[in-house]
CSV table of C-alpha atoms and ligand atoms in Angstrom, one decimal:
chain,number,residue,atom,x,y,z
C,920,MET,CA,93.7,94.8,66.7
C,921,ASP,CA,90.8,93.1,68.5
C,922,ILE,CA,88.6,94.6,71.3
C,923,PHE,CA,86.0,92.9,73.5
C,924,GLU,CA,82.5,94.4,74.0
C,925,ILE,CA,81.1,92.8,77.2
C,926,ASP,CA,77.5,93.2,78.2
C,927,GLY,CA,76.7,92.9,81.9
C,928,PRO,CA,75.6,91.9,84.4
C,929,VAL,CA,75.2,88.2,83.3
C,930,GLN,CA,74.5,84.9,85.1
C,931,LEU,CA,76.5,81.9,84.2
C,932,SER,CA,75.8,78.2,84.3
C,933,GLY,CA,77.2,75.0,82.9
C,934,GLU,CA,80.6,73.4,82.5
C,935,ILE,CA,83.9,74.8,81.4
C,936,HIS,CA,86.9,72.8,80.3
C,937,VAL,CA,90.3,74.1,81.4
C,938,ALA,CA,93.1,73.9,78.8
C,939,GLY,CA,96.6,72.5,79.3
C,940,SER,CA,98.7,74.8,81.4
C,941,LYS,CA,100.6,77.5,79.5
C,942,ASN,CA,103.2,77.8,82.2
C,943,ALA,CA,103.8,74.1,82.3
C,944,CYS,CA,103.9,73.8,78.5
C,945,LEU,CA,106.4,76.6,77.8
C,946,PRO,CA,109.4,75.1,79.7
C,947,ILE,CA,108.3,71.6,78.6
C,948,LEU,CA,108.6,72.6,75.0
C,949,ALA,CA,112.1,73.9,75.8
C,950,ALA,CA,112.8,70.6,77.5
C,951,ALA,CA,112.1,68.7,74.3
C,952,LEU,CA,115.2,70.4,72.9
C,953,LEU,CA,117.3,68.3,75.2
C,954,ALA,CA,116.5,65.1,73.3
C,955,PRO,CA,117.2,64.6,69.5
C,956,GLY,CA,114.1,63.2,67.9
C,957,LYS,CA,110.4,63.7,68.0
C,958,SER,CA,108.4,64.7,71.1
C,959,LEU,CA,104.7,65.3,71.4
C,960,ILE,CA,102.6,67.4,73.8
C,961,PRO,CA,99.1,66.1,73.1
C,962,ASN,CA,97.3,68.9,75.0
C,963,ALA,CA,99.5,71.9,74.4
C,964,PRO,CA,97.2,74.9,74.6
C,965,ASP,CA,96.7,76.9,71.4
C,966,LEU,CA,97.8,80.4,72.6
C,967,ALA,CA,99.8,83.3,71.4
C,968,ASP,CA,102.6,82.6,73.9
C,969,ILE,CA,102.9,78.9,72.8
C,970,ARG,CA,103.0,80.1,69.1
C,971,SER,CA,105.9,82.5,70.1
C,972,MET,CA,107.7,79.5,71.6
C,973,GLU,CA,107.1,77.5,68.4
C,974,THR,CA,108.6,80.3,66.4
C,975,LEU,CA,111.6,80.4,68.7
C,976,ILE,CA,112.1,76.6,68.5
C,977,GLU,CA,111.9,76.8,64.7
C,978,SER,CA,114.5,79.6,64.6
C,979,LEU,CA,116.9,77.3,66.5
C,980,GLY,CA,116.8,74.7,63.6
C,981,ALA,CA,114.2,72.3,65.1
C,982,ALA,CA,110.8,71.7,63.6
C,983,VAL,CA,107.3,72.2,65.1
C,984,CYS,CA,103.9,71.3,63.8
C,985,ARG,CA,100.4,71.0,65.3
C,986,ASP,CA,97.8,68.5,64.2
C,987,ASP,CA,94.9,66.7,65.8
C,988,ALA,CA,97.4,64.6,67.9
C,989,GLY,CA,98.8,67.8,69.5
C,990,LEU,CA,102.0,69.8,69.2
C,991,HIS,CA,105.0,67.9,67.7
C,992,ILE,CA,108.6,69.0,68.2
C,993,ASP,CA,111.3,67.5,66.1
C,994,ALA,CA,114.6,68.4,67.9
C,995,THR,CA,116.8,66.2,65.7
C,996,THR,CA,118.7,69.2,64.5
C,997,ILE,CA,119.6,72.3,66.4
C,998,ASP,CA,122.0,74.3,64.3
C,999,ASN,CA,121.4,77.9,65.6
C,1000,PRO,CA,121.3,78.1,69.4
C,1001,VAL,CA,120.4,81.8,69.4
C,1002,GLY,CA,117.3,83.4,71.0
C,1003,GLU,CA,116.9,86.5,68.9
C,1004,TYR,CA,115.8,89.8,70.4
C,1005,ASP,CA,112.7,90.0,68.2
C,1006,ILE,CA,111.3,86.8,69.7
C,1007,VAL,CA,112.5,87.2,73.2
C,1008,ARG,CA,111.2,90.7,73.6
C,1009,LYS,CA,107.7,89.5,72.9
C,1010,MET,CA,107.8,86.7,75.4
C,1011,ARG,CA,110.0,86.6,78.5
C,1012,ALA,CA,109.5,82.9,78.9
C,1013,SER,CA,111.9,82.5,75.9
C,1014,ILE,CA,114.6,82.5,78.6
C,1015,CYS,CA,113.8,78.8,79.3
C,1016,ILE,CA,115.8,77.7,76.3
C,1017,LEU,CA,119.0,78.8,78.2
C,1018,GLY,CA,119.4,75.6,80.2
C,1019,PRO,CA,118.5,73.0,77.6
C,1020,LEU,CA,120.6,74.6,74.8
C,1021,LEU,CA,123.6,75.0,77.1
C,1022,ALA,CA,123.4,71.3,78.1
C,1023,ARG,CA,122.8,70.0,74.6
C,1024,CYS,CA,124.9,72.4,72.4
C,1025,GLY,CA,127.5,73.6,75.0
C,1026,ARG,CA,126.8,77.2,73.9
C,1027,VAL,CA,123.8,79.5,73.7
C,1028,LYS,CA,123.3,83.1,72.9
C,1029,ILE,CA,120.0,84.7,74.0
C,1030,SER,CA,118.8,88.2,74.0
C,1031,MET,CA,118.5,89.6,77.6
C,1032,PRO,CA,114.7,89.9,78.3
C,1033,GLY,CA,113.7,93.4,79.1
C,1034,GLY,CA,111.3,94.5,81.8
C,1035,CYS,CA,107.6,94.3,81.2
C,1036,ALA,CA,104.3,95.7,82.4
C,1037,ILE,CA,104.5,93.7,85.6
C,1038,GLY,CA,108.0,94.9,86.6
C,1039,ASP,CA,111.7,94.5,86.1
C,1040,ARG,CA,111.9,90.7,86.0
C,1041,PRO,CA,115.7,90.2,86.1
C,1042,ILE,CA,117.4,86.8,85.2
C,1043,ASP,CA,120.3,87.1,87.6
C,1044,ILE,CA,119.4,83.9,89.4
C,1045,HIS,CA,119.1,81.9,86.2
C,1046,LEU,CA,122.6,83.0,85.4
C,1047,ARG,CA,124.0,82.3,88.9
C,1048,GLY,CA,122.6,78.8,88.6
C,1049,VAL,CA,124.1,77.9,85.3
C,1050,ARG,CA,127.4,79.6,86.3
C,1051,ALA,CA,127.5,77.3,89.3
C,1052,LEU,CA,127.3,74.3,86.9
C,1053,GLY,CA,130.5,75.6,85.3
C,1054,ALA,CA,129.2,77.8,82.5
C,1055,GLN,CA,131.1,81.0,81.5
C,1056,ILE,CA,128.7,83.9,81.0
C,1057,HIS,CA,129.3,87.2,79.3
C,1058,LEU,CA,127.1,89.9,77.9
C,1059,GLU,CA,127.5,91.3,74.4
C,1060,ASN,CA,125.2,93.8,72.6
C,1061,GLY,CA,122.2,93.0,74.8
C,1062,TYR,CA,122.7,89.2,74.5
C,1063,VAL,CA,123.8,86.7,77.1
C,1064,ILE,CA,126.3,84.3,75.9
C,1065,ALA,CA,126.7,81.1,78.0
C,1066,GLU,CA,129.3,78.5,77.3
C,1067,ALA,CA,129.8,75.1,79.0
C,1068,PRO,CA,133.3,74.0,79.8
C,1069,ALA,CA,135.1,71.7,77.3
C,1070,GLY,CA,134.2,68.6,79.3
C,1071,GLY,CA,130.5,69.7,79.8
C,1072,LEU,CA,128.5,71.0,82.8
C,1073,VAL,CA,129.3,69.6,86.2
C,1074,GLY,CA,126.8,69.0,89.0
C,1075,THR,CA,127.1,70.9,92.3
C,1076,GLN,CA,125.0,72.3,95.2
C,1077,ILE,CA,123.2,75.5,94.2
C,1078,PHE,CA,121.1,77.9,96.3
C,1079,LEU,CA,118.5,79.5,94.0
C,1080,GLY,CA,116.6,81.8,96.4
C,1081,GLY,CA,116.3,85.5,95.6
C,1082,PRO,CA,114.8,88.7,97.1
C,1083,PHE,CA,111.3,87.5,96.2
C,1084,GLY,CA,111.7,83.9,97.1
C,1085,SER,CA,112.2,81.1,94.6
C,1086,THR,CA,112.2,81.5,90.8
C,1087,VAL,CA,109.9,79.3,88.6
C,1088,LEU,CA,111.7,79.5,85.2
C,1089,GLY,CA,115.1,79.9,87.0
C,1090,THR,CA,114.5,76.5,88.7
C,1091,GLY,CA,113.4,75.1,85.4
C,1092,ASN,CA,116.5,76.3,83.6
C,1093,VAL,CA,119.0,75.0,86.1
C,1094,MET,CA,117.1,71.7,86.5
C,1095,MET,CA,117.1,71.2,82.7
C,1096,ALA,CA,120.8,72.1,82.4
C,1097,ALA,CA,121.7,69.7,85.3
C,1098,THR,CA,119.9,66.7,83.7
C,1099,LEU,CA,122.9,66.2,81.4
C,1100,ALA,CA,125.6,67.5,83.7
C,1101,LYS,CA,128.3,65.2,85.2
C,1102,GLY,CA,127.5,64.1,88.7
C,1103,THR,CA,124.8,65.2,91.1
C,1104,THR,CA,123.2,68.7,91.3
C,1105,VAL,CA,121.3,69.8,94.4
C,1106,ILE,CA,119.1,72.8,94.0
C,1107,GLU,CA,118.2,74.4,97.3
C,1108,SER,CA,115.3,76.9,97.5
C,1109,ALA,CA,113.8,75.4,94.3
C,1110,ALA,CA,110.4,76.7,93.2
C,1111,CYS,CA,107.7,74.2,94.2
C,1112,GLU,CA,105.0,75.3,91.7
C,1113,PRO,CA,103.0,72.5,90.1
C,1114,GLU,CA,104.4,73.6,86.7
C,1115,VAL,CA,108.0,73.1,87.9
C,1116,ALA,CA,106.9,69.6,89.2
C,1117,ASP,CA,105.3,68.9,85.9
C,1118,LEU,CA,108.5,69.8,84.1
C,1119,ALA,CA,110.5,67.5,86.4
C,1120,HIS,CA,108.1,64.6,85.8
C,1121,CYS,CA,108.4,65.2,82.0
C,1122,LEU,CA,112.2,65.2,82.3
C,1123,ASN,CA,112.1,61.9,84.2
C,1124,ALA,CA,109.8,60.5,81.5
C,1125,MET,CA,112.7,61.5,79.1
C,1126,GLY,CA,115.2,59.5,81.2
C,1127,ALA,CA,116.4,62.1,83.7
C,1128,LYS,CA,116.9,61.2,87.3
C,1129,ILE,CA,115.3,63.9,89.5
C,1130,SER,CA,114.0,63.4,93.0
C,1131,GLY,CA,112.5,65.7,95.6
C,1132,ILE,CA,109.9,66.8,93.0
C,1133,GLY,CA,107.5,69.4,94.4
C,1134,SER,CA,109.9,70.2,97.3
C,1135,PRO,CA,112.3,73.1,97.7
C,1136,ARG,CA,115.3,70.6,97.5
C,1137,LEU,CA,115.7,69.0,94.1
C,1138,VAL,CA,118.3,66.4,93.5
C,1139,ILE,CA,119.4,65.7,89.9
C,1140,GLU,CA,121.7,62.9,89.0
C,1141,GLY,CA,123.2,63.7,85.6
C,1142,VAL,CA,122.6,61.2,82.8
C,1143,LYS,CA,124.4,60.8,79.4
C,1144,ASP,CA,121.4,61.5,77.2
C,1145,LEU,CA,117.6,61.9,77.2
C,1146,SER,CA,115.0,60.5,74.9
C,1147,PRO,CA,112.0,62.2,73.2
C,1148,VAL,CA,108.7,61.9,75.0
C,1149,THR,CA,105.0,62.1,74.6
C,1150,TYR,CA,103.8,64.1,77.6
C,1151,PRO,CA,100.4,65.7,78.4
C,1152,VAL,CA,100.8,68.7,80.6
C,1153,ILE,CA,98.7,69.5,83.7
C,1154,GLY,CA,95.5,71.5,83.5
C,1155,ASP,CA,96.0,75.3,83.8
C,1156,ARG,CA,95.3,76.2,87.5
C,1157,ILE,CA,95.4,80.0,86.6
C,1158,GLU,CA,92.8,79.6,83.9
C,1159,ALA,CA,90.7,77.4,86.3
C,1160,GLY,CA,91.0,80.1,89.0
C,1161,THR,CA,89.9,82.8,86.5
C,1162,PHE,CA,86.8,80.8,85.7
C,1163,MET,CA,86.1,80.2,89.4
C,1164,VAL,CA,86.2,84.0,89.9
C,1165,ALA,CA,83.9,84.3,86.9
C,1166,ALA,CA,81.3,82.1,88.7
C,1167,ALA,CA,81.8,84.1,92.0
C,1168,ILE,CA,81.7,87.6,90.5
C,1169,THR,CA,78.4,86.8,88.6
C,1170,ARG,CA,76.9,85.0,91.6
C,1171,SER,CA,76.6,81.9,89.6
C,1172,ARG,CA,77.3,78.1,89.7
C,1173,LEU,CA,79.8,76.6,87.3
C,1174,GLU,CA,81.4,73.2,86.9
C,1175,ILE,CA,85.1,73.5,86.0
C,1176,ASN,CA,86.7,70.4,84.5
C,1177,ASN,CA,90.3,69.4,83.9
C,1178,CYS,CA,91.9,71.1,86.9
C,1179,GLU,CA,93.6,69.7,90.0
C,1180,ILE,CA,92.1,71.5,92.9
C,1181,ASP,CA,94.9,70.2,95.1
C,1182,HIS,CA,97.1,72.6,93.2
C,1183,MET,CA,94.9,75.5,94.4
C,1184,LEU,CA,94.6,75.1,98.2
C,1185,ALA,CA,95.6,78.8,98.9
C,1186,VAL,CA,93.0,79.9,96.3
C,1187,THR,CA,90.2,77.7,97.6
C,1188,ASP,CA,91.0,78.9,101.1
C,1189,ARG,CA,90.5,82.5,100.0
C,1190,PHE,CA,87.3,81.6,98.1
C,1191,ARG,CA,85.8,80.1,101.2
C,1192,GLN,CA,86.7,83.1,103.2
C,1193,ILE,CA,84.9,85.3,100.6
C,1194,GLY,CA,81.8,83.0,100.8
C,1195,VAL,CA,82.3,81.0,97.6
C,1196,GLU,CA,81.4,77.3,97.8
C,1197,VAL,CA,84.0,75.1,96.1
C,1198,GLU,CA,83.2,71.4,95.9
C,1199,LYS,CA,86.1,69.3,94.7
C,1200,TYR,CA,85.5,66.3,92.5
C,1201,GLU,CA,87.8,64.1,90.5
C,1202,ASN,CA,89.7,66.3,88.1
C,1203,GLY,CA,87.6,69.4,88.7
C,1204,CYS,CA,85.2,71.2,90.9
C,1205,GLU,CA,81.9,73.0,91.2
C,1206,VAL,CA,81.9,76.6,92.3
C,1207,ALA,CA,78.9,78.5,93.5
C,1208,MET,CA,78.3,81.9,95.0
C,1209,GLU,CA,75.0,82.5,96.6
C,1210,THR,CA,75.7,84.9,99.5
C,1211,PHE,CA,77.2,88.4,99.5
C,1212,ILE,CA,81.0,88.8,98.8
C,1213,HIS,CA,82.8,88.8,102.2
C,1214,PRO,CA,86.0,90.9,102.3
C,1215,ALA,CA,89.4,89.0,102.5
C,1216,ASP,CA,93.0,89.9,102.8
C,1217,ILE,CA,95.3,88.3,100.2
C,1218,THR,CA,99.1,88.2,100.0
C,1219,THR,CA,100.7,86.7,96.9
C,1220,GLN,CA,103.6,84.3,97.6
C,1221,PRO,CA,105.5,81.5,95.9
C,1222,TYR,CA,103.6,78.2,95.8
C,1223,PRO,CA,101.9,76.9,97.9
C,1224,GLY,CA,101.0,80.5,98.7
C,1225,PHE,CA,98.4,82.5,96.8
C,1226,PRO,CA,99.5,82.9,93.2
C,1227,THR,CA,100.4,86.4,91.8
C,1228,ASP,CA,98.8,85.3,88.5
C,1229,LEU,CA,95.3,85.4,90.2
C,1230,GLN,CA,95.8,88.6,92.1
C,1231,ALA,CA,94.2,90.9,89.6
C,1232,GLN,CA,91.2,88.6,89.1
C,1233,PHE,CA,90.6,88.5,92.9
C,1234,MET,CA,90.8,92.3,93.0
C,1235,ALA,CA,87.9,92.5,90.6
C,1236,LEU,CA,85.9,90.2,92.8
C,1237,LEU,CA,86.7,91.9,96.1
C,1238,ALA,CA,85.9,95.3,94.5
C,1239,LEU,CA,82.3,94.1,94.9
C,1240,GLY,CA,82.8,92.9,98.5
C,1241,GLU,CA,80.8,94.1,101.5
C,1242,GLY,CA,83.7,95.7,103.3
C,1243,ASN,CA,87.4,96.4,103.0
C,1244,SER,CA,90.1,94.0,101.7
C,1245,VAL,CA,93.8,94.4,101.5
C,1246,ILE,CA,95.8,92.8,98.6
C,1247,THR,CA,99.5,92.7,98.9
C,1248,GLU,CA,101.9,91.7,96.1
C,1249,LYS,CA,105.0,89.9,97.4
C,1250,ILE,CA,106.2,88.6,94.0
C,1251,TYR,CA,105.8,91.6,91.6
C,1252,PRO,CA,105.3,94.8,93.8
C,1253,ASP,CA,104.4,96.8,90.6
C,1254,ARG,CA,101.9,94.4,89.2
C,1255,PHE,CA,98.9,96.8,89.7
C,1256,MET,CA,98.2,98.2,86.2
C,1257,HIS,CA,94.6,97.0,86.5
C,1258,VAL,CA,94.0,99.2,89.5
C,1259,ALA,CA,93.4,102.4,87.6
C,1260,GLU,CA,91.3,100.6,85.0
C,1261,LEU,CA,89.1,98.9,87.6
C,1262,ASN,CA,88.6,102.4,89.2
C,1263,ARG,CA,87.3,103.6,85.8
C,1264,MET,CA,84.6,101.0,86.3
C,1265,ALA,CA,83.6,102.6,89.7
C,1266,ALA,CA,85.7,100.3,91.8
C,1267,ASN,CA,87.2,101.9,94.9
C,1268,LEU,CA,90.9,100.9,95.0
C,1269,ARG,CA,93.8,102.7,96.5
C,1270,LYS,CA,97.4,101.7,96.0
C,1271,GLU,CA,99.7,102.0,99.0
C,1272,GLY,CA,103.2,100.7,98.1
C,1273,PRO,CA,103.0,97.0,97.3
C,1274,SER,CA,99.4,96.8,98.6
C,1275,VAL,CA,96.0,97.9,97.4
C,1276,ILE,CA,93.2,98.8,99.8
C,1277,VAL,CA,89.9,97.6,98.3
C,1278,ALA,CA,86.9,99.4,99.6
C,1279,GLY,CA,84.0,97.2,98.4
C,1280,THR,CA,81.2,98.8,96.4
C,1281,ASP,CA,77.7,97.5,95.5
C,1282,LYS,CA,78.1,97.8,91.8
C,1283,LEU,CA,80.6,98.2,89.0
C,1284,ILE,CA,79.7,100.4,86.0
C,1285,ALA,CA,80.7,99.6,82.4
C,1286,ALA,CA,83.5,101.8,80.9
C,1287,PRO,CA,86.0,101.7,78.1
C,1288,VAL,CA,89.2,100.1,79.6
C,1289,MET,CA,92.7,99.1,78.5
C,1290,ALA,CA,94.3,95.8,79.0
C,1291,SER,CA,97.9,96.1,80.1
C,1292,ASP,CA,99.1,92.5,80.7
C,1293,LEU,CA,97.7,89.1,80.6
C,1294,ARG,CA,96.2,88.7,84.0
C,1295,ALA,CA,95.1,92.4,84.3
C,1296,SER,CA,93.1,91.9,81.1
C,1297,ALA,CA,91.4,88.8,82.6
C,1298,ALA,CA,90.4,90.9,85.6
C,1299,LEU,CA,88.8,93.5,83.3
C,1300,VAL,CA,86.8,90.8,81.4
C,1301,LEU,CA,85.6,89.5,84.8
C,1302,ALA,CA,84.6,93.0,86.0
C,1303,GLY,CA,82.9,93.6,82.6
C,1304,MET,CA,80.7,90.5,83.1
C,1305,ALA,CA,79.5,91.9,86.5
C,1306,ALA,CA,79.3,95.6,85.6
C,1307,GLU,CA,76.1,97.4,84.5
C,1308,GLY,CA,76.3,98.3,80.8
C,1309,THR,CA,78.7,97.6,78.0
C,1310,THR,CA,82.4,97.5,78.8
C,1311,THR,CA,84.9,97.7,76.0
C,1312,VAL,CA,88.3,96.2,76.6
C,1313,GLN,CA,91.1,97.3,74.3
C,1314,ARG,CA,94.3,95.5,73.5
C,1315,VAL,CA,92.8,92.0,73.8
C,1316,TYR,CA,96.0,90.6,72.4
C,1317,HIS,CA,97.3,90.5,76.0
C,1318,ILE,CA,94.5,88.1,77.0
C,1319,ASP,CA,95.1,85.9,73.9
C,1320,ARG,CA,98.7,85.3,75.1
C,1321,GLY,CA,97.4,83.1,77.9
C,1322,TYR,CA,93.7,82.2,77.4
C,1323,ASP,CA,92.5,80.1,74.5
C,1324,LYS,CA,89.4,81.9,73.1
C,1325,ILE,CA,88.3,83.0,76.5
C,1326,GLU,CA,85.2,84.7,75.1
C,1327,GLN,CA,84.0,81.5,73.4
C,1328,LYS,CA,84.4,79.5,76.6
C,1329,LEU,CA,82.6,82.1,78.7
C,1330,ASN,CA,79.8,82.8,76.1
C,1331,ALA,CA,79.1,79.0,76.1
C,1332,VAL,CA,78.1,79.3,79.8
C,1333,GLY,CA,76.1,82.5,79.4
C,1334,ALA,CA,78.5,85.5,79.1
C,1335,LYS,CA,77.9,88.1,76.4
C,1336,ILE,CA,81.3,89.0,75.0
C,1337,LYS,CA,81.8,90.1,71.4
C,1338,ARG,CA,85.3,90.1,69.8
C,1339,ILE,CA,85.5,92.9,67.3
C,1340,SER,CA,88.4,93.6,65.0
C,1341,VAL,CA,89.0,97.3,64.7
Q,779,EPU,N1,113.5,87.1,90.1
Q,779,EPU,C1,114.8,87.7,90.3
Q,779,EPU,N2,115.8,87.2,89.6
Q,779,EPU,C2,115.7,86.1,88.7
Q,779,EPU,C3,114.4,85.6,88.5
Q,779,EPU,C4,113.3,86.1,89.2
Q,779,EPU,O1,114.9,88.6,91.1
Q,779,EPU,O2,116.7,85.7,88.1
Q,779,EPU,C5,112.3,87.6,90.8
Q,779,EPU,C6,111.3,88.1,89.9
Q,779,EPU,O3,111.5,89.5,89.5
Q,779,EPU,C7,110.0,88.0,90.7
Q,779,EPU,C8,110.3,86.7,91.5
Q,779,EPU,O4,111.7,86.6,91.5
Q,779,EPU,O5,110.0,89.1,91.7
Q,779,EPU,C9,109.6,85.5,91.0
Q,779,EPU,O6,109.8,85.4,89.6
Q,779,EPU,P1,109.9,84.0,88.8
Q,779,EPU,O7,111.3,83.9,88.3
Q,779,EPU,O8,109.4,82.9,89.6
Q,779,EPU,O9,108.9,84.3,87.6
Q,779,EPU,P2,109.0,83.7,86.1
Q,779,EPU,O10,109.6,82.3,86.3
Q,779,EPU,O11,109.7,84.6,85.2
Q,779,EPU,C10,106.7,82.5,86.1
Q,779,EPU,C11,105.4,82.6,85.3
Q,779,EPU,C12,104.7,83.9,85.6
Q,779,EPU,C13,104.4,84.0,87.1
Q,779,EPU,C14,105.7,83.8,87.9
Q,779,EPU,C15,105.5,83.7,89.4
Q,779,EPU,C16,105.9,81.4,83.3
Q,779,EPU,C17,106.1,81.4,81.8
Q,779,EPU,N3,105.7,82.5,83.9
Q,779,EPU,O12,107.5,83.6,85.7
Q,779,EPU,O13,103.5,83.9,84.9
Q,779,EPU,O14,103.8,85.2,87.4
Q,779,EPU,O15,106.4,82.6,87.5
Q,779,EPU,O16,104.7,82.7,89.7
Q,779,EPU,O17,105.9,80.3,83.9
Q,779,EPU,C18,101.6,84.8,83.7
Q,779,EPU,O18,101.4,83.6,83.4
Q,779,EPU,O19,100.8,85.7,83.6
Q,779,EPU,C19,102.9,85.0,84.4
Q,779,EPU,C20,103.5,86.2,84.4
């Protein structure tokens, strides 16, 4: 198991290239299952979660391989539409095979994903959505079994809102199932995240007829079949946001390439409040932090609100603010595993229900800390770069799920992060 040893504080400078988006790529790999034949994602990021998805796709009977051209999926054959427990338990996003397999094979069996470090994460809305399209659902030995009616799925009007707003993968699942349904499906309260829009654009490139993309009302006219596609995914706005925090927390200037700043308006708004300069240019931005860190209040919300996937990283930044900030989680009220670890580094954070009161301090001090989930571990790496001394981060496998060699990218601009196998 790898650990990181991070020496701080450091100053960063230079350019960082952002990878293709993990959360766009995962459902798009599932979408490739809708079309017999060979699809290609040229810029699929090389991450543990993407490799889990490759394993899942292979277990269904399709073929996957990676070469210099990108990630190839040959979905000519799908003879085992079953998402096994051993794969699904490692990666919740496995659930996004539900919609495509139901549409293509008429039947799918998939292990119920369990809870995870960031909360319960139920799939009731996914199931409600495919049921509305006519699927019969039952549970058996921890597996969901979904079956389309004999004549196939049928389009309808579906409300997909839930107690925490829209659902990203739930919208993806229902949208993918609806592409091959008979008639028109209207999804109300659809998730508007850029990753959902990217999936819809990819499906349209495969021959689907989806309109309202990027809005909470998606209209999907069912088509008879879809074709394989070559589709590059959008840049990863969460990786970009993490590097932007890296520049801010180390009081540095960085150029960040291959990201669409228009996907990050809530984030840049908070950066400006904090005193971080963000200058947009085509397909990227320059980020600089020269003043002290102003406090700011942040509430996570569905897009276009502030993303939950950057909450932990901003908490590390605001821990060094000159004043008090309040961070409130409206998507995953329990997503605060990083709080105790940041406090081990001399942050002054107090959890109050779904909020954390951040009393800014003038320095963080290195400590041994434990990564608990993907974004929490990114926050610990950021804190380690700003803290005095050598921070060790254990369970680095969490960060490898969603960041491609983060230490190499950060070391190339001046960080001092060693990966050590123990
Ligand atoms: N929810 C329900 N019922 C459902 C589905 C969701 O109650 O059937 C609730 C969730 O528990 C949560 C809220 O609705 O409170 C939103 O969850 P959502 O379904 O949107 O999350 P997701 O689709 O499972 C994706 C990302 C997450 C990201 C969330 C929110 C992928 C692969 N994952 O998850 O990314 O936090 O949207 O934006 O796209 C990450 O990358 O670190 C990560 C966790």
